C-alpha cells in the first residue's frame, strides 16, 4: 500500500498538471519473466509468452514517460517490476529501445544513505543502456512503523511526490 499511495500522490500531481496517465498495477497481473527463447527477435518483435504483458506492450508503445514504482525488496526493485523490464526485450530491435522519459518511485522500511543505492544505480544504468531520459526519482525511506512493524508512509513523502508530479 505504501508504494501505491506514493504513486497515487504523484499521479494526482501529473493529472493536475494536465498529463494523461494510465496506471498499471503489476501486482495484480500475471507477468512471467523472459524465457530467452529468442522468438521475438525472429518473429516481428512479438513476445511468445501470453500473459499480462500483452495488455502492457501497446500502452508502453503509446506513452512518452514510463513511471516505474516499487517497494524495496531485498535491497532492490521487486521481481515483478524486473520481469516487466526484462520482457521489454521482445520489442527491442538490434538492441535498440523506444525512446522514453523515465521516473522511478520507491518505498522502503530502512532510511539510510545506502538504502536505495542498488535500485538507483540499476535505474540509471537502465536509462543509459536503453537510451531513456531520467526525469524524476523519488525514494521514500522509513516506511515501516514501529507498531508491530505495520507499514506506513509519512505524509511528507506523499506531499513531495504530489509536488514532483505537478512539476513534470
Ligand atoms: C519481501 C520483502 C522484502 C523487503 N526488503 C526490504 C529491504 O531490503 N530493505 C528495506 O528497507 N525494506 C524492505 N522491505 C520493506 C518494504 O520495502 C517497505 O515496507 C515498503 O514500503 C512496502 O511497500 P508496499 O506497502 O507498497 O508493499 C521488504 C518488505 C518485504 C515484504
PDB file of N, CA and C and ligand atoms in Angstrom, residues 1-5 25 70-76 106-111 115-116 140-144 149-153, ligand 1:
ATOM      1  N   UNK A   1       0.804  -1.222   0.000  1.00  0.00           N
ATOM      2  CA  UNK A   1       0.000   0.000   0.000  1.00  0.00           C
ATOM      3  C   UNK A   1       0.838   1.274   0.000  1.00  0.00           C
ATOM      4  N   UNK A   2       2.040   1.239   0.585  1.00  0.00           N
ATOM      5  CA  UNK A   2       2.870   2.448   0.634  1.00  0.00           C
ATOM      6  C   UNK A   2       3.218   2.938  -0.780  1.00  0.00           C
ATOM      7  N   UNK A   3       3.657   2.012  -1.594  1.00  0.00           N
ATOM      8  CA  UNK A   3       4.092   2.375  -2.943  1.00  0.00           C
ATOM      9  C   UNK A   3       2.896   2.840  -3.776  1.00  0.00           C
ATOM     10  N   UNK A   4       1.775   2.192  -3.561  1.00  0.00           N
ATOM     11  CA  UNK A   4       0.556   2.567  -4.261  1.00  0.00           C
ATOM     12  C   UNK A   4       0.151   3.994  -3.878  1.00  0.00           C
ATOM     13  N   UNK A   5       0.241   4.306  -2.599  1.00  0.00           N
ATOM     14  CA  UNK A   5      -0.128   5.652  -2.136  1.00  0.00           C
ATOM     15  C   UNK A   5       0.842   6.706  -2.677  1.00  0.00           C
ATOM     16  N   UNK A  25      -1.225  -1.742 -12.538  1.00  0.00           N
ATOM     17  CA  UNK A  25      -0.837  -2.326 -11.260  1.00  0.00           C
ATOM     18  C   UNK A  25      -0.303  -3.738 -11.484  1.00  0.00           C
ATOM     19  N   UNK A  70       8.025   0.828  -7.132  1.00  0.00           N
ATOM     20  CA  UNK A  70       8.266  -0.465  -6.478  1.00  0.00           C
ATOM     21  C   UNK A  70       8.666  -0.275  -5.023  1.00  0.00           C
ATOM     22  N   UNK A  71       8.219  -1.186  -4.162  1.00  0.00           N
ATOM     23  CA  UNK A  71       8.833  -1.222  -2.833  1.00  0.00           C
ATOM     24  C   UNK A  71      10.236  -1.818  -2.947  1.00  0.00           C
ATOM     25  N   UNK A  72      11.078  -1.512  -1.991  1.00  0.00           N
ATOM     26  CA  UNK A  72      12.405  -2.128  -1.961  1.00  0.00           C
ATOM     27  C   UNK A  72      12.255  -3.534  -1.392  1.00  0.00           C
ATOM     28  N   UNK A  73      12.619  -4.531  -2.162  1.00  0.00           N
ATOM     29  CA  UNK A  73      12.578  -5.921  -1.709  1.00  0.00           C
ATOM     30  C   UNK A  73      14.014  -6.458  -1.755  1.00  0.00           C
ATOM     31  N   UNK A  74      14.508  -6.821  -0.620  1.00  0.00           N
ATOM     32  CA  UNK A  74      15.877  -7.344  -0.546  1.00  0.00           C
ATOM     33  C   UNK A  74      16.850  -6.449  -1.309  1.00  0.00           C
ATOM     34  N   UNK A  75      16.774  -5.163  -0.988  1.00  0.00           N
ATOM     35  CA  UNK A  75      17.703  -4.128  -1.450  1.00  0.00           C
ATOM     36  C   UNK A  75      17.584  -3.760  -2.931  1.00  0.00           C
ATOM     37  N   UNK A  76      16.510  -4.167  -3.580  1.00  0.00           N
ATOM     38  CA  UNK A  76      16.351  -3.732  -4.974  1.00  0.00           C
ATOM     39  C   UNK A  76      14.870  -3.689  -5.359  1.00  0.00           C
ATOM     40  N   UNK A 106      10.054   4.817  -5.251  1.00  0.00           N
ATOM     41  CA  UNK A 106      10.262   3.645  -4.396  1.00  0.00           C
ATOM     42  C   UNK A 106       9.933   3.939  -2.945  1.00  0.00           C
ATOM     43  N   UNK A 107       9.594   2.886  -2.221  1.00  0.00           N
ATOM     44  CA  UNK A 107       9.447   2.989  -0.763  1.00  0.00           C
ATOM     45  C   UNK A 107      10.278   1.875  -0.133  1.00  0.00           C
ATOM     46  N   UNK A 108      10.656   2.087   1.139  1.00  0.00           N
ATOM     47  CA  UNK A 108      11.426   1.063   1.864  1.00  0.00           C
ATOM     48  C   UNK A 108      11.235   1.241   3.364  1.00  0.00           C
ATOM     49  N   UNK A 109      11.507   0.182   4.085  1.00  0.00           N
ATOM     50  CA  UNK A 109      11.446   0.263   5.537  1.00  0.00           C
ATOM     51  C   UNK A 109      12.621   1.048   6.097  1.00  0.00           C
ATOM     52  N   UNK A 110      13.811   0.782   5.605  1.00  0.00           N
ATOM     53  CA  UNK A 110      15.020   1.470   6.074  1.00  0.00           C
ATOM     54  C   UNK A 110      15.071   2.903   5.541  1.00  0.00           C
ATOM     55  N   UNK A 111      15.928   3.661   6.159  1.00  0.00           N
ATOM     56  CA  UNK A 111      16.102   5.035   5.696  1.00  0.00           C
ATOM     57  C   UNK A 111      17.518   5.489   6.028  1.00  0.00           C
ATOM     58  N   UNK A 115      20.265   2.827   1.547  1.00  0.00           N
ATOM     59  CA  UNK A 115      19.019   2.063   1.388  1.00  0.00           C
ATOM     60  C   UNK A 115      18.652   1.832  -0.079  1.00  0.00           C
ATOM     61  N   UNK A 116      18.696   2.890  -0.871  1.00  0.00           N
ATOM     62  CA  UNK A 116      18.233   2.782  -2.260  1.00  0.00           C
ATOM     63  C   UNK A 116      19.389   2.732  -3.269  1.00  0.00           C
ATOM     64  N   UNK A 140      11.257   6.974  -0.936  1.00  0.00           N
ATOM     65  CA  UNK A 140      10.695   7.256   0.385  1.00  0.00           C
ATOM     66  C   UNK A 140      11.137   6.183   1.366  1.00  0.00           C
ATOM     67  N   UNK A 141      12.100   6.533   2.214  1.00  0.00           N
ATOM     68  CA  UNK A 141      12.549   5.584   3.231  1.00  0.00           C
ATOM     69  C   UNK A 141      11.705   5.698   4.492  1.00  0.00           C
ATOM     70  N   UNK A 142      11.973   4.810   5.438  1.00  0.00           N
ATOM     71  CA  UNK A 142      11.287   4.860   6.734  1.00  0.00           C
ATOM     72  C   UNK A 142       9.824   4.484   6.659  1.00  0.00           C
ATOM     73  N   UNK A 143       9.491   3.612   5.710  1.00  0.00           N
ATOM     74  CA  UNK A 143       8.081   3.252   5.526  1.00  0.00           C
ATOM     75  C   UNK A 143       7.680   2.012   6.316  1.00  0.00           C
ATOM     76  N   UNK A 144       8.266   1.820   7.475  1.00  0.00           N
ATOM     77  CA  UNK A 144       7.807   0.742   8.356  1.00  0.00           C
ATOM     78  C   UNK A 144       7.604   1.355   9.728  1.00  0.00           C
ATOM     79  N   UNK A 149       5.472  -3.478  13.397  1.00  0.00           N
ATOM     80  CA  UNK A 149       6.049  -3.348  12.058  1.00  0.00           C
ATOM     81  C   UNK A 149       5.004  -3.041  10.983  1.00  0.00           C
ATOM     82  N   UNK A 150       3.903  -2.399  11.415  1.00  0.00           N
ATOM     83  CA  UNK A 150       2.864  -2.036  10.443  1.00  0.00           C
ATOM     84  C   UNK A 150       3.472  -1.099   9.398  1.00  0.00           C
ATOM     85  N   UNK A 151       3.096  -1.313   8.164  1.00  0.00           N
ATOM     86  CA  UNK A 151       3.655  -0.480   7.107  1.00  0.00           C
ATOM     87  C   UNK A 151       2.919   0.845   7.038  1.00  0.00           C
ATOM     88  N   UNK A 152       3.666   1.912   6.889  1.00  0.00           N
ATOM     89  CA  UNK A 152       3.037   3.217   6.726  1.00  0.00           C
ATOM     90  C   UNK A 152       4.002   4.154   6.023  1.00  0.00           C
ATOM     91  N   UNK A 153       3.424   5.148   5.368  1.00  0.00           N
ATOM     92  CA  UNK A 153       4.267   6.119   4.656  1.00  0.00           C
ATOM     93  C   UNK A 153       3.970   7.511   5.201  1.00  0.00           C
TER      94      UNK A 153
HETATM   95  C1  LIG B   1       9.815  -9.421   0.958  1.00  0.00           C
HETATM   96  C2  LIG B   1      10.135  -8.055   1.488  1.00  0.00           C
HETATM   97  C3  LIG B   1      11.427  -7.593   1.381  1.00  0.00           C
HETATM   98  C4  LIG B   1      11.766  -6.337   1.864  1.00  0.00           C
HETATM   99  N1  LIG B   1      13.051  -5.918   1.763  1.00  0.00           N
HETATM  100  C5  LIG B   1      13.401  -4.716   2.263  1.00  0.00           C
HETATM  101  C6  LIG B   1      14.750  -4.258   2.182  1.00  0.00           C
HETATM  102  O1  LIG B   1      15.635  -4.920   1.657  1.00  0.00           O
HETATM  103  N2  LIG B   1      15.048  -3.057   2.717  1.00  0.00           N
HETATM  104  C7  LIG B   1      14.091  -2.259   3.305  1.00  0.00           C
HETATM  105  O2  LIG B   1      14.416  -1.180   3.768  1.00  0.00           O
HETATM  106  N3  LIG B   1      12.792  -2.647   3.364  1.00  0.00           N
HETATM  107  C8  LIG B   1      12.429  -3.856   2.866  1.00  0.00           C
HETATM  108  N4  LIG B   1      11.110  -4.261   2.915  1.00  0.00           N
HETATM  109  C9  LIG B   1      10.095  -3.319   3.431  1.00  0.00           C
HETATM  110  C10 LIG B   1       9.326  -2.645   2.293  1.00  0.00           C
HETATM  111  O3  LIG B   1      10.185  -2.170   1.267  1.00  0.00           O
HETATM  112  C11 LIG B   1       8.514  -1.433   2.807  1.00  0.00           C
HETATM  113  O4  LIG B   1       7.708  -1.758   3.908  1.00  0.00           O
HETATM  114  C12 LIG B   1       7.663  -0.883   1.655  1.00  0.00           C
HETATM  115  O5  LIG B   1       7.218   0.419   1.987  1.00  0.00           O
HETATM  116  C13 LIG B   1       6.465  -1.775   1.353  1.00  0.00           C
HETATM  117  O6  LIG B   1       5.761  -1.230   0.286  1.00  0.00           O
HETATM  118  P1  LIG B   1       4.254  -1.620  -0.061  1.00  0.00           P
HETATM  119  O7  LIG B   1       3.417  -1.182   1.138  1.00  0.00           O
HETATM  120  O8  LIG B   1       3.958  -0.867  -1.297  1.00  0.00           O
HETATM  121  O9  LIG B   1       4.233  -3.110  -0.231  1.00  0.00           O
HETATM  122  C14 LIG B   1      10.757  -5.515   2.452  1.00  0.00           C
HETATM  123  C15 LIG B   1       9.453  -5.998   2.543  1.00  0.00           C
HETATM  124  C16 LIG B   1       9.140  -7.243   2.071  1.00  0.00           C
HETATM  125  C17 LIG B   1       7.726  -7.750   2.189  1.00  0.00           C
END
